[in-house]
Every structure is written in C-alpha cells, then in structure tokens.
Coordinates of C-alpha atoms in Angstrom, one line a residue:
M59 CA -53.8 -74.2 -73.5
N60 CA -52.5 -70.8 -75.0
S61 CA -54.5 -68.1 -72.8
P62 CA -55.9 -65.1 -74.7
R63 CA -53.4 -62.4 -75.5
T64 CA -54.6 -58.7 -73.6
I65 CA -53.9 -55.4 -76.3
T66 CA -53.9 -52.2 -74.3
I67 CA -54.5 -48.7 -76.1
K68 CA -52.4 -46.6 -74.5
K69 CA -54.0 -42.6 -75.8
S70 CA -51.4 -39.5 -76.8
G71 CA -51.5 -36.3 -74.8
P72 CA -53.1 -33.5 -76.2
K73 CA -50.7 -31.9 -78.8
I74 CA -48.9 -28.9 -78.2
P75 CA -49.5 -25.6 -81.0
A76 CA -46.2 -24.7 -82.1
K77 CA -47.1 -21.2 -82.1
E78 CA -47.5 -21.9 -77.8
Q79 CA -44.0 -23.7 -77.4
G80 CA -42.2 -20.5 -78.7
L81 CA -43.8 -18.4 -76.1
S82 CA -42.8 -21.4 -72.9
L83 CA -39.1 -21.0 -74.8
L84 CA -39.9 -16.4 -73.9
L85 CA -40.5 -17.4 -70.9
A86 CA -37.7 -19.7 -69.9
L87 CA -35.2 -16.9 -71.2
M88 CA -37.3 -14.2 -69.1
M89 CA -36.8 -16.1 -66.1
G90 CA -32.8 -16.5 -66.5
M91 CA -33.2 -12.4 -67.3
V92 CA -34.8 -12.0 -64.2
L93 CA -32.9 -14.5 -62.3
I94 CA -29.3 -13.2 -63.6
A95 CA -30.4 -9.8 -63.1
G96 CA -31.1 -10.2 -59.8
V97 CA -28.4 -12.7 -59.2
S98 CA -25.9 -9.1 -60.8
G99 CA -28.0 -6.7 -58.6
L100 CA -26.8 -8.8 -55.5
L101 CA -23.3 -8.5 -56.2
L102 CA -23.5 -5.2 -56.8
R103 CA -25.1 -4.2 -53.9
Q104 CA -22.7 -5.9 -52.2
L105 CA -19.6 -3.9 -54.5
M106 CA -21.3 -0.9 -53.2
G107 CA -21.5 -1.8 -50.0
R108 CA -18.1 -3.0 -49.7
K109 CA -17.5 0.5 -51.2
L110 CA -19.7 2.6 -48.6
G111 CA -18.4 0.6 -46.0
A112 CA -14.2 1.5 -47.1
A113 CA -15.6 4.9 -47.2
E114 CA -17.7 4.7 -43.9
S115 CA -14.0 3.2 -42.6
Y116 CA -11.5 5.6 -43.9
Q117 CA -14.0 8.6 -42.9
Q118 CA -14.3 7.5 -39.0
M119 CA -10.1 6.6 -39.7
A120 CA -9.6 10.1 -40.7
E121 CA -12.0 11.2 -37.3
T122 CA -9.4 8.7 -35.2
A123 CA -6.6 10.9 -36.9
A124 CA -8.4 14.5 -36.1
L125 CA -8.6 13.7 -32.1
N126 CA -5.4 12.2 -31.2
G127 CA -3.7 14.4 -33.2
F128 CA -6.0 17.2 -31.0
N129 CA -4.7 14.9 -28.0
R130 CA -1.3 15.7 -29.2
I131 CA -1.3 18.5 -29.1
L132 CA -3.4 19.2 -26.0
S133 CA -0.8 17.0 -24.5
E134 CA 2.4 18.6 -25.4
L135 CA 0.6 22.1 -24.1
N136 CA -0.3 21.0 -21.1
E137 CA 3.8 19.4 -20.5
D138 CA 4.2 19.8 -17.1
N139 CA 7.8 20.5 -17.2
H140 CA 9.5 24.0 -15.9
S141 CA 12.4 24.1 -18.6
T142 CA 10.2 23.3 -21.5
Y143 CA 7.1 25.7 -21.0
K144 CA 4.2 25.7 -23.8
G145 CA 1.8 26.6 -22.0
Y146 CA 2.0 30.4 -23.1
L147 CA 0.8 28.7 -26.6
F148 CA -2.4 29.0 -25.9
T149 CA -3.1 32.4 -25.4
L150 CA -1.4 33.2 -29.2
N151 CA -3.7 32.6 -31.8
H152 CA -2.5 30.1 -34.9
N153 CA -5.4 30.2 -37.3
G154 CA -4.8 31.6 -41.8
G155 CA -7.3 34.4 -41.0
D156 CA -9.3 35.2 -44.2
P157 CA -8.8 33.5 -47.1
E158 CA -10.1 36.3 -49.2
N159 CA -8.4 38.7 -46.7
P160 CA -4.3 37.7 -48.5
G161 CA -2.2 39.3 -45.0
S162 CA -4.3 38.5 -42.5
E163 CA -2.9 35.3 -41.0
Q164 CA -1.6 34.6 -37.6
W165 CA 0.6 32.0 -37.0
G166 CA 1.3 33.1 -33.5
W167 CA 2.7 29.7 -33.0
N168 CA 5.6 30.1 -35.6
A169 CA 8.7 31.1 -33.6
A170 CA 9.6 33.8 -36.2
N171 CA 6.4 35.6 -35.5
Q172 CA 7.8 36.9 -31.4
T173 CA 7.4 40.3 -32.1
N174 CA 4.3 40.3 -33.6
F175 CA 2.7 38.1 -30.7
P176 CA 3.7 39.6 -27.9
L177 CA 3.0 38.1 -24.9
R178 CA 2.6 39.7 -20.9
E179 CA 5.7 37.8 -19.2
L180 CA 7.8 39.0 -21.7
C181 CA 10.8 37.2 -20.9
T182 CA 9.5 33.9 -21.8
D183 CA 11.3 31.2 -22.9
R184 CA 9.6 30.7 -25.9
S185 CA 12.3 29.3 -27.8
H186 CA 10.4 25.1 -27.6
L187 CA 7.5 25.5 -29.8
P188 CA 4.7 21.4 -30.0
A189 CA 6.5 18.8 -31.7
A190 CA 3.4 17.6 -32.6
V191 CA 2.7 21.1 -34.7
P192 CA 5.6 20.9 -36.5
P193 CA 6.5 25.1 -38.2
D194 CA 7.3 25.5 -41.4
T195 CA 9.7 28.6 -41.8
G196 CA 8.6 31.7 -41.8
T197 CA 5.0 31.9 -41.9
S198 CA 3.7 29.5 -43.7
N199 CA 1.2 26.5 -42.8
T200 CA 1.2 23.8 -40.6
P201 CA 2.4 20.9 -42.6
H202 CA 0.6 17.3 -42.4
T203 CA 2.2 15.0 -39.5
D204 CA 2.3 11.5 -39.8
L205 CA 0.4 10.3 -37.0
T206 CA 1.2 6.6 -38.0
A207 CA 4.1 5.5 -40.1
G208 CA 3.9 4.1 -44.2
T209 CA 5.3 1.2 -43.6
S210 CA 2.4 -0.3 -41.6
S211 CA -0.3 0.2 -43.2
Q212 CA -3.9 0.3 -41.0
R213 CA -5.2 -1.7 -43.9
N214 CA -4.0 -4.5 -46.3
D215 CA -6.0 -4.4 -49.6
G216 CA -2.6 -5.3 -52.0
L217 CA -2.5 -1.5 -53.0
N218 CA 0.2 0.7 -51.5
N219 CA 0.5 1.2 -47.3
I220 CA -2.5 3.5 -45.9
K221 CA -1.3 5.9 -42.9
L222 CA -3.0 8.8 -41.1
Q223 CA -2.4 12.4 -40.9
Y224 CA -3.8 15.3 -39.1
R225 CA -2.6 19.2 -38.8
L226 CA -3.8 22.2 -37.2
R227 CA -5.6 24.4 -39.5
G228 CA -6.2 26.7 -37.1
Y229 CA -6.9 28.4 -33.3
A230 CA -8.8 30.8 -32.0
T231 CA -8.5 32.7 -29.0
T232 CA -9.7 35.4 -26.5
A233 CA -7.1 33.8 -23.6
T234 CA -5.3 36.6 -24.1
A235 CA -2.4 38.7 -22.6
T236 CA -4.7 41.5 -21.8
N237 CA -7.5 39.2 -20.4
N238 CA -4.8 37.5 -18.2
G239 CA -5.0 34.5 -20.0
I240 CA -8.1 33.6 -19.5
G241 CA -11.0 32.2 -21.8
E242 CA -11.6 29.7 -24.7
G243 CA -9.6 28.4 -26.8
R244 CA -11.1 27.1 -30.3
F245 CA -9.3 24.3 -32.7
Q246 CA -9.1 22.7 -35.7
I247 CA -7.8 20.4 -35.9
E248 CA -7.8 17.8 -39.7
G249 CA -7.8 14.0 -40.0
I250 CA -6.6 12.6 -43.1
V251 CA -6.0 9.2 -44.5
L252 CA -4.6 9.4 -47.5
R253 CA -1.7 6.4 -49.1
D254 CA 2.2 6.2 -49.1
G255 CA 3.4 8.5 -50.9
D256 CA 0.3 11.0 -52.3
D257 CA -0.2 14.6 -51.4
P258 CA -2.0 15.1 -48.8
K259 CA -3.5 18.0 -50.1
T260 CA -4.8 16.6 -53.6
S261 CA -5.5 12.9 -52.8
Y262 CA -6.5 12.0 -50.0
L263 CA -9.2 8.8 -49.6
A264 CA -10.7 10.5 -45.9
R265 CA -10.8 14.2 -44.8
T266 CA -12.3 15.3 -41.7
L267 CA -12.1 18.6 -39.6
L268 CA -12.3 18.7 -36.2
L269 CA -12.9 21.6 -33.7
R270 CA -13.5 21.4 -29.7
S271 CA -13.5 24.3 -27.9
L272 CA -11.6 23.8 -24.4
Y273 CA -11.4 26.0 -21.3
V274 CA -8.4 28.4 -20.9
N275 CA -6.6 28.7 -17.4
S276 CA -3.9 30.7 -15.9
I277 CA -3.0 30.7 -11.8
V278 CA -0.3 30.9 -10.3
A279 CA 0.7 27.5 -9.9
G280 CA 4.0 27.0 -7.4
E281 CA 3.9 28.8 -3.8
G282 CA 7.5 30.0 -5.0
D283 CA 6.2 31.7 -8.3
W284 CA 3.9 34.0 -6.0
A285 CA 5.5 37.2 -7.2
V286 CA 6.5 38.7 -3.1
L287 CA 7.9 41.6 -4.5
S288 CA 6.1 43.7 -7.4
G289 CA 6.0 47.5 -8.5
P290 CA 6.8 49.3 -11.5
T291 CA 9.4 50.7 -10.0
L292 CA 12.3 49.7 -8.1
F293 CA 15.5 50.3 -6.1
L294 CA 16.2 46.8 -5.1
G295 CA 19.9 47.0 -3.6
D296 CA 21.7 44.6 -2.1
T297 CA 18.1 43.4 -0.9
K298 CA 17.4 39.1 -0.5
I299 CA 14.3 37.0 -0.2
L300 CA 15.8 34.9 2.1
K301 CA 14.3 31.6 5.3
S302 CA 13.7 32.3 8.7
S303 CA 16.4 30.6 9.1
G304 CA 18.5 32.6 6.7
A305 CA 18.7 29.9 3.8
V306 CA 17.6 31.0 0.9
G307 CA 13.9 32.0 -0.1
E308 CA 10.9 31.4 -2.5
G309 CA 9.2 33.9 -4.6
K310 CA 9.3 36.3 -7.4
I311 CA 9.6 40.0 -8.5
L312 CA 7.3 40.9 -10.3
L313 CA 8.8 43.9 -13.0
N314 CA 5.4 46.3 -14.0
V315 CA 6.8 47.5 -17.6
S316 CA 4.8 49.3 -20.2
S317 CA 6.5 49.1 -23.3
A318 CA 7.4 45.5 -24.4
E319 CA 10.2 46.8 -27.2
P320 CA 13.4 46.3 -23.9
Y321 CA 12.8 42.6 -24.4
Q322 CA 12.7 42.2 -27.3
T323 CA 16.3 42.5 -28.1
A324 CA 18.6 39.5 -27.7
T325 CA 20.5 40.3 -25.0
G326 CA 17.1 42.6 -22.9
C327 CA 15.9 39.4 -20.9
F328 CA 20.1 38.3 -20.0
P329 CA 19.7 38.2 -16.0
T330 CA 22.7 41.3 -15.9
N331 CA 20.5 43.4 -17.6
L332 CA 17.2 42.2 -15.7
L333 CA 18.9 42.7 -12.8
G334 CA 19.8 46.8 -13.8
D335 CA 16.2 46.8 -14.6
V336 CA 15.6 46.5 -11.0
Q337 CA 18.1 48.9 -9.7
A338 CA 19.6 45.6 -8.0
S339 CA 24.0 45.3 -7.5
A340 CA 25.2 43.7 -9.9
S341 CA 26.7 40.7 -8.0
N342 CA 23.2 40.0 -5.9
N343 CA 22.4 36.3 -7.3
N344 CA 20.1 35.7 -4.5
L345 CA 17.4 37.9 -6.8
E346 CA 19.2 36.8 -10.0
N347 CA 16.4 34.5 -12.1
R348 CA 13.6 35.4 -9.5
I349 CA 13.0 38.7 -13.2
I350 CA 9.2 38.5 -14.4
P351 CA 8.8 41.9 -16.1
I352 CA 5.3 41.3 -16.9
L353 CA 3.3 44.2 -19.4
E354 CA 0.8 46.4 -18.2
K355 CA -0.5 43.9 -15.3
G356 CA -1.5 46.2 -12.4
L357 CA -1.3 45.3 -8.8
P358 CA -3.8 43.4 -7.1
T359 CA -7.0 45.2 -7.1
S360 CA -7.7 45.4 -2.7
N361 CA -11.5 43.9 -2.4
I362 CA -8.7 41.0 -1.7
W363 CA -8.5 41.6 1.1
D364 CA -12.6 41.0 1.9
L365 CA -13.5 38.4 4.5
G366 CA -16.8 40.9 5.1
R367 CA -15.9 43.7 6.1
S368 CA -16.7 45.1 9.6
E369 CA -15.1 48.9 9.6
D370 CA -13.9 50.8 12.5
K371 CA -16.5 52.7 14.8
Q372 CA -16.4 54.6 17.9
S373 CA -19.2 52.6 19.8
G374 CA -23.3 54.3 19.8
S375 CA -21.7 56.0 16.0
D376 CA -22.9 55.8 12.8
N377 CA -19.7 57.0 11.3
V378 CA -16.2 55.6 10.7
R379 CA -13.6 56.2 13.0
I380 CA -10.2 57.5 11.4
W381 CA -7.0 57.8 13.7
T382 CA -3.5 59.2 13.6
F383 CA -0.7 58.2 15.5
D384 CA 2.6 59.9 16.8
D385 CA 5.2 60.3 19.3
T386 CA 7.0 63.5 18.0
Q387 CA 4.9 66.7 19.7
S388 CA 4.8 67.5 16.1
L389 CA 1.3 68.2 15.6
V390 CA -0.5 70.9 17.4
E391 CA -4.4 69.9 18.1
C392 CA -3.5 66.3 19.6
Q393 CA -1.9 65.8 22.3
S394 CA -1.6 62.1 23.1
I395 CA 0.6 59.6 21.2
A396 CA -2.9 59.0 20.0
C397 CA -6.0 60.4 18.4
S398 CA -9.1 60.1 17.1
R399 CA -11.7 61.6 15.1
D400 CA -15.0 60.6 12.6
T401 CA -15.3 61.4 9.0
N402 CA -17.9 63.5 10.2
T403 CA -15.4 65.7 12.7
A404 CA -12.4 68.2 11.3
T405 CA -10.9 68.1 15.2
A406 CA -9.5 64.3 16.3
Q407 CA -9.7 63.7 20.7
S408 CA -6.4 63.3 22.4
R409 CA -6.9 58.5 23.3
S410 CA -4.6 59.1 25.7
D411 CA -6.2 56.0 27.5
L412 CA -4.9 53.1 25.2
E413 CA -0.8 53.9 25.9
E414 CA 0.6 51.5 28.8
N415 CA 3.5 51.2 30.0
N416 CA 4.0 54.9 30.6
A417 CA 3.3 55.6 26.8
A418 CA 5.7 53.3 25.8
V419 CA 2.9 51.0 23.7
I420 CA 0.0 51.8 22.5
R421 CA -2.7 48.7 22.2
L422 CA -5.1 48.6 19.7
S423 CA -7.2 45.9 21.9
A424 CA -10.1 43.2 19.8
N425 CA -12.6 44.2 22.0
E426 CA -11.7 48.4 20.8
L427 CA -11.7 48.0 16.2
C428 CA -14.8 47.2 15.2
N429 CA -16.2 46.6 18.4
G430 CA -15.0 43.6 18.9
T431 CA -16.8 42.2 15.8
G432 CA -16.0 41.1 12.1
S433 CA -14.4 38.8 10.3
D434 CA -11.7 41.3 8.9
C435 CA -11.6 44.9 11.1
H436 CA -10.6 47.3 8.1
V437 CA -9.0 50.3 10.5
F438 CA -8.5 53.7 8.9
V439 CA -5.0 56.0 9.2
E440 CA -4.1 59.3 8.4
H441 CA -1.3 59.7 10.2
I442 CA 1.6 57.6 11.8
N443 CA 4.6 59.4 13.1
L444 CA 6.3 56.8 15.8
N445 CA 10.4 56.9 16.8
K446 CA 9.9 54.9 20.2
T447 CA 6.7 53.9 20.9
R448 CA 5.8 50.6 20.2
L449 CA 2.3 50.3 18.1
L450 CA 0.2 46.9 18.7
I451 CA -2.3 46.1 16.9
E452 CA -4.5 42.8 18.5
T453 CA -5.2 40.8 14.9
S454 CA -6.4 37.0 15.2
A455 CA -6.8 34.8 12.4
N456 CA -10.6 34.4 13.4
R457 CA -10.4 38.7 12.7
P458 CA -8.2 40.1 11.4
V459 CA -6.9 43.9 10.7
V460 CA -6.0 45.5 7.2
L461 CA -5.0 49.0 7.6
H462 CA -6.4 51.5 5.2
L463 CA -3.5 54.6 4.8
E464 CA -6.7 55.9 3.1
Y465 CA -9.9 57.8 3.5
P466 CA -12.5 55.6 4.0
G467 CA -15.6 55.4 0.4
T468 CA -17.9 58.3 2.4
S469 CA -17.4 62.4 2.3
T470 CA -14.9 62.9 5.0
V471 CA -14.5 66.4 6.2
A472 CA -10.1 66.9 6.3
P473 CA -8.6 68.0 9.3
S474 CA -7.9 70.8 10.9
E475 CA -4.9 69.4 12.4
P476 CA -2.1 70.8 10.2
G477 CA 0.4 68.0 10.7
I478 CA -1.1 65.3 8.7
T479 CA 0.8 63.8 5.3
G480 CA -0.8 60.8 4.6
S481 CA 1.7 58.6 4.5
I482 CA 3.8 55.6 7.8
N483 CA 6.9 56.9 9.2
L484 CA 8.5 54.5 11.7
G485 CA 12.1 54.5 12.9
N486 CA 14.4 52.2 14.3
G487 CA 13.0 52.9 17.5
S488 CA 9.2 52.5 16.9
Q489 CA 7.0 49.0 15.9
L490 CA 4.1 49.1 14.3
C491 CA 2.9 44.9 14.4
G492 CA 0.5 42.5 15.0
V493 CA -0.4 41.0 18.5
N494 CA -2.4 38.3 20.6
S495 CA -5.3 39.2 22.5
G496 CA -3.6 40.7 26.5
E497 CA 0.0 40.1 24.9
T498 CA 2.8 42.5 24.0
T499 CA 5.4 39.8 21.7
C500 CA 4.6 40.1 17.8
N501 CA 3.1 36.9 17.0
A502 CA 5.2 36.7 13.6
E503 CA 1.2 36.3 11.8
P504 CA 2.0 38.2 8.8
E505 CA -0.9 37.4 6.8
Q506 CA -2.9 38.8 10.0
L507 CA -1.6 42.5 9.5
V508 CA -2.4 43.8 6.1
I509 CA -1.0 47.9 5.7
L510 CA -3.6 49.1 2.0
S511 CA -3.8 51.8 0.0
G512 CA -6.3 51.7 -3.0
A513 CA -6.5 55.1 -3.3
P514 CA -5.8 56.9 -6.6
K515 CA -2.8 57.1 -7.6
P516 CA -1.5 60.9 -6.8
P517 CA -0.8 63.6 -10.2
G518 CA 3.2 63.1 -11.1
V519 CA 6.0 61.1 -12.3
R520 CA 7.1 59.8 -8.2
T521 CA 10.2 58.0 -7.2
C522 CA 12.2 57.3 -4.4
S523 CA 12.6 60.8 -3.9
V524 CA 9.3 60.9 -1.9
T525 CA 8.9 60.8 2.5
P526 CA 6.5 60.3 4.4
Q527 CA 7.1 63.9 6.3
T528 CA 5.6 65.7 2.3
D529 CA 3.4 62.9 0.3
Q530 CA 1.2 61.1 0.2
Y531 CA 1.1 56.8 0.4
V532 CA 4.3 56.8 1.8
L533 CA 5.2 54.1 4.0
A534 CA 9.0 54.2 5.3
F535 CA 10.1 52.0 8.4
D536 CA 14.0 51.4 9.9
G537 CA 15.6 48.2 11.5
D538 CA 13.0 45.8 12.8
S539 CA 10.5 48.9 12.9
L540 CA 7.9 46.5 11.0
P541 CA 9.1 42.5 11.6
N542 CA 5.5 41.1 10.4
A543 CA 3.6 42.6 8.5
I544 CA 1.6 42.4 4.6
I545 CA 2.0 45.4 2.2
H546 CA 0.4 46.3 -0.4
L547 CA -0.1 49.9 -1.5
I548 CA -1.1 50.4 -5.0
P549 CA -0.9 54.1 -5.3
G550 CA 1.7 54.3 -2.9
F551 CA 5.8 53.8 -1.8
V552 CA 7.2 51.6 0.4
S553 CA 10.7 52.9 1.8
T554 CA 13.5 51.6 4.1
G555 CA 16.2 52.7 6.2
S556 CA 20.4 52.5 6.8
S557 CA 19.7 49.9 9.8
T558 CA 19.6 46.3 8.2
T559 CA 15.6 46.5 7.8
K560 CA 13.8 42.1 7.7
L561 CA 10.0 41.5 7.1
N562 CA 8.7 38.7 7.6
G563 CA 5.8 39.1 5.1
L564 CA 5.6 40.8 1.1
I565 CA 5.2 43.7 -0.9
W566 CA 3.6 44.9 -3.4
A567 CA 3.5 49.1 -4.0
D568 CA 4.0 50.9 -7.0
G569 CA 7.4 51.9 -6.0
I570 CA 9.9 49.8 -3.4
C571 CA 13.1 51.6 -2.6
T572 CA 15.0 49.4 -0.3
N573 CA 18.5 50.3 -1.5
S574 CA 19.0 52.4 1.8
G575 CA 20.8 49.5 3.5
P576 CA 20.7 45.8 3.2
F577 CA 17.7 44.3 3.3
S578 CA 15.8 41.1 4.2
L579 CA 12.1 39.8 3.0
I580 CA 10.7 37.1 5.2
T581 CA 8.8 34.2 2.7
D582 CA 8.0 31.4 5.5
T583 CA 6.6 31.2 8.5
S584 CA 7.7 30.3 12.3
G585 CA 5.4 27.1 11.7
G586 CA 6.9 25.9 8.4
S587 CA 4.4 27.1 5.9
S588 CA 4.8 29.7 3.2
V589 CA 3.1 33.2 4.1
V590 CA 2.0 33.3 0.6
R591 CA -0.3 29.6 1.5
D592 CA -1.3 31.3 4.8
L593 CA -3.0 34.5 3.2
N594 CA -5.2 32.2 0.9
E595 CA -5.5 30.6 3.3
L596 CA -6.9 33.0 5.7
W597 CA -8.0 35.4 3.0
D598 CA -10.2 32.5 1.3
W599 CA -8.7 32.9 -2.5
E600 CA -9.5 30.5 -3.6
N601 CA -12.9 30.9 -3.5
K602 CA -13.0 34.1 -4.6
N603 CA -10.8 32.8 -8.2
F604 CA -8.2 34.3 -7.7
P605 CA -6.0 32.8 -10.1
G606 CA -2.9 34.7 -8.1
Y607 CA -0.1 37.1 -8.2
G608 CA 2.8 36.0 -9.8
Q609 CA 4.7 33.9 -12.4
L610 CA 1.6 32.6 -14.7
V611 CA 1.2 28.9 -16.6
T612 CA -1.7 29.3 -18.9
R613 CA -3.4 25.6 -19.2
G614 CA -6.4 23.9 -21.1
I615 CA -8.8 21.9 -19.4
R616 CA -11.9 21.3 -20.0
G617 CA -14.1 21.3 -22.0
T618 CA -16.6 23.8 -23.4
G619 CA -19.1 22.2 -26.0
L620 CA -19.6 18.5 -28.0
D621 CA -16.9 18.1 -30.6
T622 CA -18.2 19.0 -33.6
F623 CA -16.2 16.6 -37.0
R624 CA -16.9 17.9 -41.0
R625 CA -16.4 16.0 -43.3
W626 CA -15.5 17.5 -46.8

C-alpha cells in the first residue's frame, strides 16, 4: 500500500527593491575606494619614510664626514714630528672674512701669504702645510677633499657611487703671536655627501657645517728647546754651549728682534746670516742651528723667582737691607770689604764680622740672610767690586737666594757713598758662588743662586761698551769668578773678560757680550740632570703656568665647548 506524498512548500524571502540594490553597489564601490586609498597612503607613507630615512642617513653621513675631516686636520697639526712641524698654523687665521666685504679674506694657511702673516718665531719652516687641507693657488678657497674613494660607494642604490668630502671653511683664533700662542681656536668644517662626478658646490645629497672650539696652548716642550742665552743685543764670538764633560750641550739662543723684515727674505734665516746676527764667529758650528730670531718677545718677568719672597732685613729692623762688597779700597765711607745699610739710611755700616781666612772670604750665612727664615731669600746689593775675595752665599734647595742688582720696591734713600755703581765686577782672582751651610766649596747648584734685575731700563741706547765702573746693571766676570748662577738682568748687560771663562747656568739679559775671550756655558749639572729641569722643579714653574722660555710648540689641546652642527 502506497504511503501518501508529503508536499513541502518553500517560502521566498522578501524581495529587495531595485533602488536599494544600487545603494549596495555604491557602498561596495566606496569601500573599495577606501581600501585602495588606505593601501595607497600606506605605500606613500612607506615611500616617504624611506625617502626621509635616506635623507637623514645622508645627513648623518655628512656629519661623519665633517668630524672625520676635523680629526684629520687636528692630527696633522698636532703631529709630534719636529722636522714637519705644523703647529704654528694654530696661531694663524684661515677664513673667508666678511662675504659682504671683498678682500677681507685671511687665508693664513696658504704658502703665498707668509709675508702677510708673520710669526713670532720668524724662521719657522712654513713649507710644511697639512695634506688634510690642500692649499689652492694664491688666496683662493680651500678645495673640497675626498674622505672616501668614489670607486667604492657608501650605499648601493643602483645609481652613481656615493662618496664623502670635507672642507675647511674657516679657522679663527685668539692664540696669535701677540698673545704668546695661547687662546681659543674655532674651526668650521664642512661635510658633504654627493654622487661621484657631481659638483660639491651645487649638487649634493647632504651638507653640514661642524663648529668646534679648541683650547690652543704653546709651551717649550723639551729641555733642549729652552733658551739658555737670550737678549736683543748678543755678541757671542766663540761662545760654546757645552755639557760638564765637554760634549755639546743642549739649549737654544733667542735673539729678540723688533722687525720681521730681515727674516722674510730668501736668505734671512740661513745659518751663516743668523750667526752674523748674534755676532758669532762664522766658524762657530756649536751655535749653528740654535739661533731663534723671535719678534718682540721680551725676557721673562721677574715674578717667576717667587716662592714666598722673604726680603733680607737686619734682626729687629722693619727696613730692607742693602749690601756693598768691595775689596779694592776705592770706597770712602765703607772701610771693610762688606758693608750694609737699611733703605732709610744713607750711610753703610762695616761688617768685618763676616770675614774669614784673613779677609780672603766673606760668608753670608743662612742665619744672616733673611734671619734664617723663608722659602726663598731676596737679597739686595747696590755695588760689588771684587778682585781677590771669595763671596760665599749659603743656599739650599729649601731656601734659594735671589741676588737683586736693584733697589727694593720701596722708598730708598740714596747712598752717601760716592763710589756706588749699581753694578757687579768680579775679577779673575775673585769668586761669587753659592755654598752649602758651613762649607767653602761651591755647591754647583746654579738654580739656587739667581742674579736678578727687574728695574726700569736706563735711558739711551746701550752697547757692549758699558762697564761696571760707569754704568748701572752691568755684570762683568772673568775666569772662574762666577762658576754657578742663573743670570736674569732684564735691563742689564753681561760681559765676560779675555780669560777662558765658564758659567754653569743660563743668561737672560738685555745684552750679552761674551766675545772678548773663550766662553763656555755649561747647561747640565753634575748629578746628571739639566739646569732647566732643576729650575722647573725648584721654582715650581709648572704649577705657576709658566710655559717656559725658548722655542715654542703650539698644540690644540681640548674642546672649550660642545660641537655644533648646522644644516643648510
């Protein structure tokens, strides 16, 4: 029996009106547009990010180029090579001047400008210019310098190779010759990123300007660079600078000059001409290559001899004491070899109690001078004239003695003695030297006995014709009469006699006249040290910021501010 068939009736959904079907299509199209716009924006953002990233990368590469260019320049200028010294460039401007003022350029680093930019040390070899700053002809701008080779690209982007360049746009300094080579140097280094073959002035990928300031300092670097003879008037003859062993000694000769013109000629700095400038023998090869003409330098000031400055006074007196020593019996009032007076008294008193060995020796003991106190004792003398007497001054490393050939900086009564000359004359049979306490043998410590004069210079032109009998601030000695001492006579003249004469120490004076006979300056010490080293240690010059006195070396030491980068 057949079952009955089940009939299923399907209900149709609601029919969408035609006008609503068009709206759906529009919404679909709009969604597609939004999606396309979003994708396009994301793509553009990615492309822009890549472009900005590349630009920033190029800018960082330009900053790196400027830094590396600066380091190259600084490395060459600070190079420790005496034969290719370039540190003098730290004292010369190298800049484009005022762009609105044509002709204001100061390209002091170009060889063509040597005459326009005189140095204080006039015979400095200026032929050594840094390869890191290749000079252009005349006074043209410094050319751009490749930091990387164009054959190896800094980025592989399918285009021409990318390379880095730098250029010294300018250098300005306050560490000029008139400022003793001490001050600030301000560098402007341009860093450039460009493609190989492009013009760096007009077509580049990135460019930056590095501004950096350095502290510039000039010092006498080595012991052999110190001046052991110095002054504007030098008559050196057959003078030799030696060691105590007789070998060639160390030290320079500074000739202070007032004009650069004689040394700007082709032959002005020839050794033979320099020997002639100091009136040395043409055959004196000991002084050859030691002579440094220096423009308007002057001698060091007298305050370098100050550790505390105790002035010599009599016990119980508040007035500075002034000494006279004369064994020629030429004085009227002073009847002893040694006499002294206070600054407020015109008449000197006899000091025969200082005589030893039947008046053959005068001893100024440590207890007598400065009452035995003080870290350095300053003794004032107005007259020394000895022919046969030994004047022994007790010195030590704890209390050196400065012998002033001048009156103290107070109101001093003029002496009533008519024979006072204000000078020192030591005959061949006499001697002035420092000794250890209670001893009679010279202690060979020149740094412990300084003969100083810092008084104003006498009027008129003075030459080697001055004598201690008629002129002020003259030190004349002969033979072995002054074996060990430091002589620093800012207004004074130093003269040696016709006998073979030696001095262990150094001489800085307005005039040095050692051409009358053989003269040897010994610049080392018996202990294997040097006079210069012992002076530095005893007088604490390093802590006084005394850069030394001699042939200078100029260096850029450290930054004085933060690096600044400028983009344009």
